[in-house]
């Protein structure tokens, strides 16, 4: 049973790392809004949504 929990934890860590890498790559783009949705097996959805806020000037 511990092996299954360890496998699930490694998988979650890998998913988190992958999303962070995608986010890092997106930061290199000139964008206003980015929405990325990844549908995984068993209807699990990973989503990255970011909006760059423009500075408010006077």
Short mmCIF file of C-alpha atoms in Angstrom, two decimals:
data_model
loop_
_atom_site.label_atom_id
_atom_site.label_comp_id
_atom_site.label_asym_id
_atom_site.label_seq_id
_atom_site.Cartn_x
_atom_site.Cartn_y
_atom_site.Cartn_z
CA UNK A 1 0.00 0.00 0.00
CA UNK A 2 2.88 2.37 0.78
CA UNK A 3 4.23 1.73 -2.71
CA UNK A 4 0.96 2.92 -4.22
CA UNK A 5 0.97 6.08 -2.06
CA UNK A 6 4.58 6.75 -2.97
CA UNK A 7 3.77 6.32 -6.66
CA UNK A 8 0.84 8.74 -6.37
CA UNK A 9 2.99 11.27 -4.51
CA UNK A 10 5.76 11.04 -7.13
CA UNK A 11 3.17 11.49 -9.86
CA UNK A 12 1.74 14.59 -8.14
CA UNK A 13 5.23 16.01 -7.68
CA UNK A 14 5.99 15.37 -11.35
CA UNK A 15 2.74 17.07 -12.42
CA UNK A 16 3.52 20.07 -10.19
CA UNK A 17 7.06 20.31 -11.58
CA UNK A 18 5.78 20.08 -15.16
CA UNK A 19 3.22 22.84 -14.59
CA UNK A 20 5.91 25.04 -13.04
CA UNK A 21 8.13 24.48 -16.09
CA UNK A 22 5.25 25.40 -18.42
CA UNK A 23 4.63 28.52 -16.34
CA UNK A 24 8.31 29.45 -16.58
CA UNK A 25 8.23 29.09 -20.36
CA UNK A 26 5.02 31.13 -20.62
CA UNK A 27 6.71 34.00 -18.80
CA UNK A 28 8.99 34.40 -21.81
CA UNK A 29 5.97 35.23 -24.01
CA UNK A 30 4.35 38.60 -24.49
CA UNK A 31 0.81 37.82 -23.36
CA UNK A 32 -2.19 39.38 -21.70
CA UNK A 33 -3.91 36.14 -20.66
CA UNK A 34 -2.82 32.51 -20.89
CA UNK A 35 -5.09 29.54 -20.24
CA UNK A 36 -3.75 26.02 -20.54
CA UNK A 37 -5.86 23.00 -19.67
CA UNK A 38 -4.43 19.50 -19.65
CA UNK A 39 -6.86 16.60 -19.35
CA UNK A 40 -5.21 13.62 -17.71
CA UNK A 41 -6.46 10.04 -17.43
CA UNK A 42 -9.43 9.46 -15.15
CA UNK A 43 -10.77 12.96 -15.93
CA UNK A 44 -8.11 14.69 -13.87
CA UNK A 45 -7.54 18.23 -15.15
CA UNK A 46 -4.41 20.34 -14.69
CA UNK A 47 -4.94 24.01 -15.42
CA UNK A 48 -2.67 27.02 -15.69
CA UNK A 49 -4.29 30.43 -15.98
CA UNK A 50 -2.31 33.66 -15.81
CA UNK A 51 -2.98 37.29 -16.57
CA UNK A 52 -0.34 39.98 -16.76
CA UNK A 53 -1.51 43.13 -15.09
CA UNK A 54 -0.48 46.32 -16.77
CA UNK A 55 0.91 49.00 -14.47
CA UNK A 56 -1.55 51.77 -13.69
CA UNK A 57 -0.18 55.12 -14.82
CA UNK A 58 -1.35 58.65 -14.27
#
